[in-house]
mmCIF file of C-alpha atoms in Angstrom:
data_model
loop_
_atom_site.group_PDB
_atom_site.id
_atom_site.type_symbol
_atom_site.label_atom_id
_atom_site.label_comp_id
_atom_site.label_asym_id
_atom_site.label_seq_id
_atom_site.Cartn_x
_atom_site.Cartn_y
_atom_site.Cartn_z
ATOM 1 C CA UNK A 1 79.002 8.777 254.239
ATOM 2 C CA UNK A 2 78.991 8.610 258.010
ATOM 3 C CA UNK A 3 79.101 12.082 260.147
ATOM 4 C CA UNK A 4 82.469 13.141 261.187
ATOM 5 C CA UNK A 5 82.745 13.370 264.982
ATOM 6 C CA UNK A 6 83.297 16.996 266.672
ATOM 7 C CA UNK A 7 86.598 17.547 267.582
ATOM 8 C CA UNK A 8 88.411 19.681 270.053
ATOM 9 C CA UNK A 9 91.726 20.995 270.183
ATOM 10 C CA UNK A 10 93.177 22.357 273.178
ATOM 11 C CA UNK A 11 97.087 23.159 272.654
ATOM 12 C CA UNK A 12 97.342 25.375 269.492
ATOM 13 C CA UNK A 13 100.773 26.415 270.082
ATOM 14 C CA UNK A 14 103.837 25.772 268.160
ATOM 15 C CA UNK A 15 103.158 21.701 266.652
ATOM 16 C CA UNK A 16 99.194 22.247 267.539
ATOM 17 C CA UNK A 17 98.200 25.338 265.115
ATOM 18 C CA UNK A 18 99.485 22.909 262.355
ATOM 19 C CA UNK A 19 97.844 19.754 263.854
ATOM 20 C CA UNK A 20 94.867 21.785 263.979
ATOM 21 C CA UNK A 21 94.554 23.286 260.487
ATOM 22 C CA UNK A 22 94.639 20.360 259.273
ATOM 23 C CA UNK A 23 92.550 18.718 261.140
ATOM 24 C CA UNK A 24 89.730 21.390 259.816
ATOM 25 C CA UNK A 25 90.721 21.571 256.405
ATOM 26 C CA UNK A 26 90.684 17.951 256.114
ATOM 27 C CA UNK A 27 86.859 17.682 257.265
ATOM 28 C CA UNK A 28 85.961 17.335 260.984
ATOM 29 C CA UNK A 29 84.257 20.110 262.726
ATOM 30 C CA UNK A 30 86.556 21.790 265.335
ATOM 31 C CA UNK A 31 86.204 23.715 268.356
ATOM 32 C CA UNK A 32 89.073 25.555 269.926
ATOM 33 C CA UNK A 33 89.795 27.468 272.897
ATOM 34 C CA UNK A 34 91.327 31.249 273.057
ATOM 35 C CA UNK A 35 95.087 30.932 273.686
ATOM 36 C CA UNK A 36 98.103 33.426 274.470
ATOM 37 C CA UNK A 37 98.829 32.996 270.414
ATOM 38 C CA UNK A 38 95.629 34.761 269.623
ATOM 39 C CA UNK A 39 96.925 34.624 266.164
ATOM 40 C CA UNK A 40 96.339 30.812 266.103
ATOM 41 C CA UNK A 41 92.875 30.862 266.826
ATOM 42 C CA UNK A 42 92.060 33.893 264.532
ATOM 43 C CA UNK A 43 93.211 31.325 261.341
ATOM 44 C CA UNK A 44 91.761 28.989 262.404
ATOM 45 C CA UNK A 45 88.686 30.352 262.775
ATOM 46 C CA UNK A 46 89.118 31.939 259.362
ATOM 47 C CA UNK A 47 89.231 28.161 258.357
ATOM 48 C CA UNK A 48 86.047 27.171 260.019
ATOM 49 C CA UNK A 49 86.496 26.168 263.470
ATOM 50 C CA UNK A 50 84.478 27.546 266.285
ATOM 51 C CA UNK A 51 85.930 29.193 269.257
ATOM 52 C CA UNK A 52 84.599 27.896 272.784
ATOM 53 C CA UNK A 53 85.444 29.925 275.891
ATOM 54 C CA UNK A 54 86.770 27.182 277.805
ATOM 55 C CA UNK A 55 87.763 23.575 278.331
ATOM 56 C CA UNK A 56 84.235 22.410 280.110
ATOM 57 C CA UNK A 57 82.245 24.159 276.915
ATOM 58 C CA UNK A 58 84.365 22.151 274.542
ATOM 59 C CA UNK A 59 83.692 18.938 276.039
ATOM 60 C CA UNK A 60 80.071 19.293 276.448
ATOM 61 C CA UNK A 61 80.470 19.188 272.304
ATOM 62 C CA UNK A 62 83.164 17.352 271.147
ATOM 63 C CA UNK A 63 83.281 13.744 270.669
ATOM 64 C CA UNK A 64 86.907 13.396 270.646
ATOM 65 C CA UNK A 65 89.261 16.349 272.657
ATOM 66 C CA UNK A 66 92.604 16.452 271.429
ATOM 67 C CA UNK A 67 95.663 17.873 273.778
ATOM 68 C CA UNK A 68 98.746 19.106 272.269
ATOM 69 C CA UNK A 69 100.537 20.453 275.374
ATOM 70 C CA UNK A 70 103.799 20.598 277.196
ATOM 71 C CA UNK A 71 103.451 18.486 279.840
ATOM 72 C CA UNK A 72 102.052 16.221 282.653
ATOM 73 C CA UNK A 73 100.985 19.684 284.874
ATOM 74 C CA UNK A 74 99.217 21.099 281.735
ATOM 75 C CA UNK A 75 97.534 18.191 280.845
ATOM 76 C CA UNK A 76 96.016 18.107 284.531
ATOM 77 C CA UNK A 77 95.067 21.481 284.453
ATOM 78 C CA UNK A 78 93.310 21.224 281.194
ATOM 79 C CA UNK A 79 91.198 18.286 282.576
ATOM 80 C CA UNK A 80 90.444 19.345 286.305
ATOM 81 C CA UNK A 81 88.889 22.541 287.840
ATOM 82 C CA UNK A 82 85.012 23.787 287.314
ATOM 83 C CA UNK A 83 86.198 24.938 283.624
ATOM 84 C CA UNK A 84 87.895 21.909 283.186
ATOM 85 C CA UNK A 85 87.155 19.038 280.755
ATOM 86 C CA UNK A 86 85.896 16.625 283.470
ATOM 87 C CA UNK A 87 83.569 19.047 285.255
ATOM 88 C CA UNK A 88 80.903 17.952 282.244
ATOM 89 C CA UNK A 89 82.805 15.420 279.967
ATOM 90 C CA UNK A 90 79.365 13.140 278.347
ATOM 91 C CA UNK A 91 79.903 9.335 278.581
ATOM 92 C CA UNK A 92 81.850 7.949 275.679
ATOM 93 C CA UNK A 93 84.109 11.092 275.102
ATOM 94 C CA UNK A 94 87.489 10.059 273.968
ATOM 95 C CA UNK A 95 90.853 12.362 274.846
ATOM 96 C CA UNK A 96 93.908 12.166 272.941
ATOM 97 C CA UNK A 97 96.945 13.405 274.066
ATOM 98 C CA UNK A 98 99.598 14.339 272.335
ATOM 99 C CA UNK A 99 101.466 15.729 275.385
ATOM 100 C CA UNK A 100 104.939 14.333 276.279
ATOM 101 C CA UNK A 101 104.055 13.697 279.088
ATOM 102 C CA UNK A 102 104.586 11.590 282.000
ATOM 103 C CA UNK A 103 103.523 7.729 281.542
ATOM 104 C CA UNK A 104 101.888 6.874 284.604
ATOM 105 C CA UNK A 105 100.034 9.617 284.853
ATOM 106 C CA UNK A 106 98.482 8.591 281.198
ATOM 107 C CA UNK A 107 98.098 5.090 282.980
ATOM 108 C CA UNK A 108 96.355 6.421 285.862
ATOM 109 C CA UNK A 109 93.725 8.734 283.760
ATOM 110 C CA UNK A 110 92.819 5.780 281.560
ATOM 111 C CA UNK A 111 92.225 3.447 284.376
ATOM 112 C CA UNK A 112 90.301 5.875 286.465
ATOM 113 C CA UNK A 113 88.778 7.689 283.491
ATOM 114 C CA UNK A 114 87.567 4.143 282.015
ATOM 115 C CA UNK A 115 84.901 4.038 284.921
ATOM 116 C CA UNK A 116 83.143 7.034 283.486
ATOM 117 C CA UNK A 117 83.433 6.041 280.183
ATOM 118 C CA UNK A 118 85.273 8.165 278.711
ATOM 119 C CA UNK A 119 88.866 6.955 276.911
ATOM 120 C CA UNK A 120 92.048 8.546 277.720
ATOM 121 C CA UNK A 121 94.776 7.574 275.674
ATOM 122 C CA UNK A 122 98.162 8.446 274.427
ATOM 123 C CA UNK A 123 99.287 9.268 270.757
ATOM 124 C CA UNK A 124 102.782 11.306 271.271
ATOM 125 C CA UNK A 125 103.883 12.884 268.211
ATOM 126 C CA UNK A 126 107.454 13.165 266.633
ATOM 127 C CA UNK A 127 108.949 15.697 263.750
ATOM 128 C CA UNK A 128 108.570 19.407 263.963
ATOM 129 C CA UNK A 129 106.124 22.113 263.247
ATOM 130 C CA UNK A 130 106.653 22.544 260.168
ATOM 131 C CA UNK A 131 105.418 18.723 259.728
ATOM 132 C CA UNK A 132 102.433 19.795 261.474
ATOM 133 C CA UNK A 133 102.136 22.292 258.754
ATOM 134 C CA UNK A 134 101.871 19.843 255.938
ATOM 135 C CA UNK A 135 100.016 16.944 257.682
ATOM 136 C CA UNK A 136 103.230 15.192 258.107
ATOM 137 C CA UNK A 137 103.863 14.197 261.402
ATOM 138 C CA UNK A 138 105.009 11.065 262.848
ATOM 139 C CA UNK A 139 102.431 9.805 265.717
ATOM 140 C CA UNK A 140 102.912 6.595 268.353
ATOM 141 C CA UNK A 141 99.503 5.147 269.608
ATOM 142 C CA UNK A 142 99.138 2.995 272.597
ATOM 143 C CA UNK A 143 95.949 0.682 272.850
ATOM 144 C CA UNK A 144 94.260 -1.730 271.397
ATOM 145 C CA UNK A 145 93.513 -1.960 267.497
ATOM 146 C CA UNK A 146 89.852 -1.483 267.491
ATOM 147 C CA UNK A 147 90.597 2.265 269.342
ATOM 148 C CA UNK A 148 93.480 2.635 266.867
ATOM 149 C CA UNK A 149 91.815 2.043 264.086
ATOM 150 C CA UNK A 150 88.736 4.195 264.949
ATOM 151 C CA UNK A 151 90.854 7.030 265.528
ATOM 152 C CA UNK A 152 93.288 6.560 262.347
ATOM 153 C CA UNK A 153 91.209 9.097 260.098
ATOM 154 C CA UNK A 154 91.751 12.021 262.920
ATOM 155 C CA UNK A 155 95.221 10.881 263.393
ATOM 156 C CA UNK A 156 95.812 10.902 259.428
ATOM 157 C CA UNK A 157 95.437 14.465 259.259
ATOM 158 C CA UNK A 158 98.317 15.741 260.848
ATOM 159 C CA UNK A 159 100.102 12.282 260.680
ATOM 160 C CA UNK A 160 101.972 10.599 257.707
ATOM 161 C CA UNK A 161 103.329 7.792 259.873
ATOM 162 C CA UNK A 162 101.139 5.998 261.989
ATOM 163 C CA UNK A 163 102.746 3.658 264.466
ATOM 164 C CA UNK A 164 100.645 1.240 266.889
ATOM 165 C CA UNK A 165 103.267 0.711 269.643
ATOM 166 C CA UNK A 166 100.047 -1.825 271.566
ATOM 167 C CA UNK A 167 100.401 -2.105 275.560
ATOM 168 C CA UNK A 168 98.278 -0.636 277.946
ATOM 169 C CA UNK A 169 97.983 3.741 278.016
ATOM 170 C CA UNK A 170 101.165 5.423 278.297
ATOM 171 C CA UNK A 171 103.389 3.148 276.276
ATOM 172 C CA UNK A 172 103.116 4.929 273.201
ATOM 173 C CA UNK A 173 104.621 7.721 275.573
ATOM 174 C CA UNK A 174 107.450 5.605 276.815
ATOM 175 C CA UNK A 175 108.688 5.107 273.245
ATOM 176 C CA UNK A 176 108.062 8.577 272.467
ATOM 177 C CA UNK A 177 110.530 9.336 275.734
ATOM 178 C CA UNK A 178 113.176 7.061 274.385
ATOM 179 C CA UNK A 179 112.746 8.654 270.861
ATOM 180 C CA UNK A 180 113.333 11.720 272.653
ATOM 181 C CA UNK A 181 116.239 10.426 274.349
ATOM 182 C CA UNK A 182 118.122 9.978 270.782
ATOM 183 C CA UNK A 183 117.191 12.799 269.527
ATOM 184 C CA UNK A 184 118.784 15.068 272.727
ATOM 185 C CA UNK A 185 121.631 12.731 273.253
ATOM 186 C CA UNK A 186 122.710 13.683 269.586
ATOM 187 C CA UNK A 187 122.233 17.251 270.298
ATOM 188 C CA UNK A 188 124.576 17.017 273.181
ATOM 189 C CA UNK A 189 127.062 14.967 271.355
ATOM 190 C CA UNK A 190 127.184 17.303 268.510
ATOM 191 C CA UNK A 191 127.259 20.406 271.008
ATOM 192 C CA UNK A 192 130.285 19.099 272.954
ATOM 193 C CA UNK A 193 131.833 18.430 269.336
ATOM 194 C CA UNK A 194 131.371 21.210 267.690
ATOM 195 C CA UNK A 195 133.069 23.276 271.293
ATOM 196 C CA UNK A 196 136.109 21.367 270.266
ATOM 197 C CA UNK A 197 136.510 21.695 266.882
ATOM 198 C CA UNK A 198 136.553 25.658 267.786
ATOM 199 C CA UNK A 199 138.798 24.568 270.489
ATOM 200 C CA UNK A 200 141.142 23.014 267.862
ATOM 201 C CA UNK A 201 140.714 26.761 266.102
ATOM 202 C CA UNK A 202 138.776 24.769 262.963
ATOM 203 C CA UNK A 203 135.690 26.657 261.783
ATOM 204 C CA UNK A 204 132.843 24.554 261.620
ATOM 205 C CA UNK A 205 131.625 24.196 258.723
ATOM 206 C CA UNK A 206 134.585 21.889 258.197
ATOM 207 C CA UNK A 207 133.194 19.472 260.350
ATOM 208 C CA UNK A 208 129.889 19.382 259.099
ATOM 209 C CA UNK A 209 131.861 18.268 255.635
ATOM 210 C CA UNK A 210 133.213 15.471 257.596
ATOM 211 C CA UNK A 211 129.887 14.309 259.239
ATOM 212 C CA UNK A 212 128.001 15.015 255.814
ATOM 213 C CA UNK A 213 130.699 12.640 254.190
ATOM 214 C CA UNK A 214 130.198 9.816 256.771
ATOM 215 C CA UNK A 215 128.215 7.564 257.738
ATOM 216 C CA UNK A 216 126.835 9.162 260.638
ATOM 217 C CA UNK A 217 125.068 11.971 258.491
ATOM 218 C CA UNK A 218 121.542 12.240 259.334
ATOM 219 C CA UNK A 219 118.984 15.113 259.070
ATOM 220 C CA UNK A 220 119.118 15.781 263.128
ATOM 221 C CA UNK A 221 123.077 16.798 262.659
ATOM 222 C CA UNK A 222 122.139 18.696 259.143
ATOM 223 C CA UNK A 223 119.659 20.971 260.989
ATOM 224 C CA UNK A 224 121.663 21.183 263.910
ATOM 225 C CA UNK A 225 124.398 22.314 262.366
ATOM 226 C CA UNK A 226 122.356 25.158 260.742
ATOM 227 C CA UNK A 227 122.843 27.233 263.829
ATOM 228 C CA UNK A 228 126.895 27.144 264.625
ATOM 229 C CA UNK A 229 127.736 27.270 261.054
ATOM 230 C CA UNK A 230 125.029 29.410 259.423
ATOM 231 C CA UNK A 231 123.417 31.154 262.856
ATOM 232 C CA UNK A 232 120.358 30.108 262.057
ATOM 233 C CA UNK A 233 118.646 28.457 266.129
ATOM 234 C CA UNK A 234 115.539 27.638 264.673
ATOM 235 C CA UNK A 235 115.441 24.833 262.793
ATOM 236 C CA UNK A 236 115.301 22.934 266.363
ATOM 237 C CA UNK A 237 112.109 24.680 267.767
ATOM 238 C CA UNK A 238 112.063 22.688 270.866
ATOM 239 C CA UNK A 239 113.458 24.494 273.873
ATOM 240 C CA UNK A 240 116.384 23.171 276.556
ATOM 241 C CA UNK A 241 113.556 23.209 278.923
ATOM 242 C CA UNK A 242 111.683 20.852 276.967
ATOM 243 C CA UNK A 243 114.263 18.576 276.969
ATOM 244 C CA UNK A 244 114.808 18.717 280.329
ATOM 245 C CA UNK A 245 111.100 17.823 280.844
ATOM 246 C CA UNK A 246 111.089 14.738 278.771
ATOM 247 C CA UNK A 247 114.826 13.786 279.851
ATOM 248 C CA UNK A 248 113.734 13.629 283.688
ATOM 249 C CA UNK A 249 110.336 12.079 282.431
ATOM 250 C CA UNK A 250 112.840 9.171 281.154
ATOM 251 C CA UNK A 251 114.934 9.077 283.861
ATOM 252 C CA UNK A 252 111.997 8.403 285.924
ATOM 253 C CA UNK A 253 111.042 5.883 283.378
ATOM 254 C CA UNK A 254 114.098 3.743 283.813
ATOM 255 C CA UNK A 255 114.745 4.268 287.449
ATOM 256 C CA UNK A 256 111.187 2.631 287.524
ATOM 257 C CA UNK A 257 112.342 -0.268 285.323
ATOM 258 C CA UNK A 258 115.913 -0.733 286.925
ATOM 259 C CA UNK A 259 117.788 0.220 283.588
ATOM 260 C CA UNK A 260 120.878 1.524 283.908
ATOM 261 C CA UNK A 261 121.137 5.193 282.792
ATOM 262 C CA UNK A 262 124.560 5.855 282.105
ATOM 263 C CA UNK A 263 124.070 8.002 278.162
ATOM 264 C CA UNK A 264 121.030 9.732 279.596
ATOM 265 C CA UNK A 265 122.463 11.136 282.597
ATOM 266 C CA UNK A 266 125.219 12.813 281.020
ATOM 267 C CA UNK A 267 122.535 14.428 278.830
ATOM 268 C CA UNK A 268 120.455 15.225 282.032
ATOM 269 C CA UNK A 269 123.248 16.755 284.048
ATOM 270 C CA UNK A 270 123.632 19.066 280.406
ATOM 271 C CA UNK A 271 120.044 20.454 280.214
ATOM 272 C CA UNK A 272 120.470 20.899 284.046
ATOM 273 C CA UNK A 273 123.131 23.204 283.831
ATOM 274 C CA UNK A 274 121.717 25.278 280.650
ATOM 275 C CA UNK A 275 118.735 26.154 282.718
ATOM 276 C CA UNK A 276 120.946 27.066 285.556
ATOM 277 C CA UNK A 277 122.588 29.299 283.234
ATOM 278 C CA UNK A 278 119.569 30.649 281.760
ATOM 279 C CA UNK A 279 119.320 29.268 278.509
ATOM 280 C CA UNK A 280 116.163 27.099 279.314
ATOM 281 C CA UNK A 281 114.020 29.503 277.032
ATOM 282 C CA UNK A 282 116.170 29.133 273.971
ATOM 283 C CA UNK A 283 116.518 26.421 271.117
ATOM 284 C CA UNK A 284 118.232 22.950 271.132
ATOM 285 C CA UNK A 285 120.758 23.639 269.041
ATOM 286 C CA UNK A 286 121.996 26.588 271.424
ATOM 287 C CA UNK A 287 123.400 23.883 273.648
ATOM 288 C CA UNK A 288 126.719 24.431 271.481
ATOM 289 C CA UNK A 289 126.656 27.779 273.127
ATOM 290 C CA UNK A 290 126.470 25.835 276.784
ATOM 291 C CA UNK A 291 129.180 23.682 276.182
ATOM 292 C CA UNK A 292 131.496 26.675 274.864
ATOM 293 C CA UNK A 293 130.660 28.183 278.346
ATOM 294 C CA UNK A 294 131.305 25.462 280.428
ATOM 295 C CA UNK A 295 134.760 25.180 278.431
ATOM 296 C CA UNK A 296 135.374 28.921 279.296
ATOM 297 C CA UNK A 297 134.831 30.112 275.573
ATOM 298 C CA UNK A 298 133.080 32.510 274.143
ATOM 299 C CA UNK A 299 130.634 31.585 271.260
ATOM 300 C CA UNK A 300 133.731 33.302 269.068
ATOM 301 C CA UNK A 301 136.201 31.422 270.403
ATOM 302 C CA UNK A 302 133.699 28.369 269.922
ATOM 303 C CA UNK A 303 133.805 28.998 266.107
ATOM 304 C CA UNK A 304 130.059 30.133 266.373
ATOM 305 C CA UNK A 305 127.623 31.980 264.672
ATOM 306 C CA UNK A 306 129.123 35.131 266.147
ATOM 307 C CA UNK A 307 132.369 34.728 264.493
ATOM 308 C CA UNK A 308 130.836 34.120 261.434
#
């Protein structure tokens, strides 16, 4: 049996811990980094990884360095500075990121990266941590299907779903930005719905019946709903801020490609206004809350979880 290659993980927050237990428990020697959840790397050291004290001591390791973090700024931090993973990354290292991030910058680090031989490429991820948990994510890959195929056993731990989208680096990320697109346009359509239904003085669990009855049911409105019917805001870990991230990555995105934007902007101009009213910290589904705001209701008069 051939030797695993040494992995590190840089990004064990909220989808990463998961990613990252099971990419240990599944085999591969890992090497993590200490990180504000201190709890994080304390499992999974109990699991057999090996803490490194930064980026640059990881790299001089690993064979593969996988990123799990928030954006386009945090991926360039984690690669640049004298404690970075460039300031000693060997010839043939190979970083996957499973940022969202921002596609041309993943263009730009594989092209320029390519010359020291070293392969930067893109493999977003989709689902939530609790996916991570079990090893059941869904992750995009760009590139071709040699890389793809000799990076399907890492990928296979935390992935159940495997998806070659082809194309140069970063189009695995532009799907993943549409994907995303969906997923918050929904949130904002079922936000400014479920406003007026406690507009209309119906509680709201009556129009979760309707939805669950029709044809638009779907597991993003069934664990939305968990938070203005049964007050429960974290079955959507992902933050407003978040969404605003990867909604002005996408804007970008189709400005760049002259697409019309016309759904998107309207959930832009949303996220925009929840961070200027301070919600950018909290969960997706507390949009709801948002929209009862902007409508000049309370969450009670919104039929929310506060009434309840």
């Amino acid at each position: 049996m051939s030797k695993k290659p040494v992995v590190g993980f840089i990004g064990i927050g909220m989808m990463g811990w998961g990613m990252a237990k099971n990419v240990v428990e599944k085999g591969f020697p890992l090497l993590v980094m200490a990180h504000r959840k201190r709890e994080a790397v304390d499992d999974l050291v109990s699991r057999g990884a090996e803490e490194v004290s930064c980026a640059k001591a990881m790299a001089e390791r690993a064979d593969i360095v996988v990123l799990c973090v928030t954006g386009a700024a945090q991926v360039q931090s984690s690669l640049e500075g004298p404690d970075g993973l460039l300031a000693n990354a060997r010839a043939g290292l190979t970083i996957v990121d499973c940022s969202t991030s921002d596609p041309d910058l993943t263009l730009h680090l594989n092209e320029s990266l390519a010359k020291r031989d070293i392969t930067f490429i893109d493999a977003p991820l989709s689902k939530a941590p609790a996916d991570a948990w079990k090893g059941e994510l869904s992750t995009y890959i760009s590139g071709p299907e040699a890389l793809v195929e000799r990076l399907r056993p890492l990928l296979s731990t935390w992935a159940s779903t495997i998806i070659p989208v082809g194309g140069p680096a970063g189009s695995a990320l532009s799907v993943k930005l549409i994907n995303n697109l969906v997923t918050v346009g929904y949130v904002a359509l079922w936000s400014e719905c479920y406003a007026m239904i406690g507009k209309i003085g119906v509680k709201p669990d009556v129009f979760r019946q309707v939805i669950s009855a029709a044809g638009l049911n779907c597991h993003n409105f069934q664990t939305f709903s968990k938070y203005i019917c049964d007050g429960d805001p974290n079955t959507h870990k992902f933050t407003l801020s978040n969404c605003l991230k990867d909604l002005t990555y996408y804007n970008r995105l189709a400005t760049q490609h002259n697409a019309m934007t016309l759904m998107s902007d309207g959930a832009l101009q949303m996220m925009k206004l929840a961070k200027s009213m301070g919600y950018q910290d909290r969960f997706m589904t507390q949009l709801v809350d948002v929209v009862a705001r902007l409508n000049g209701d309370s969450e009670e008069q919104a039929g929310g979880p506060a009434k309840s």
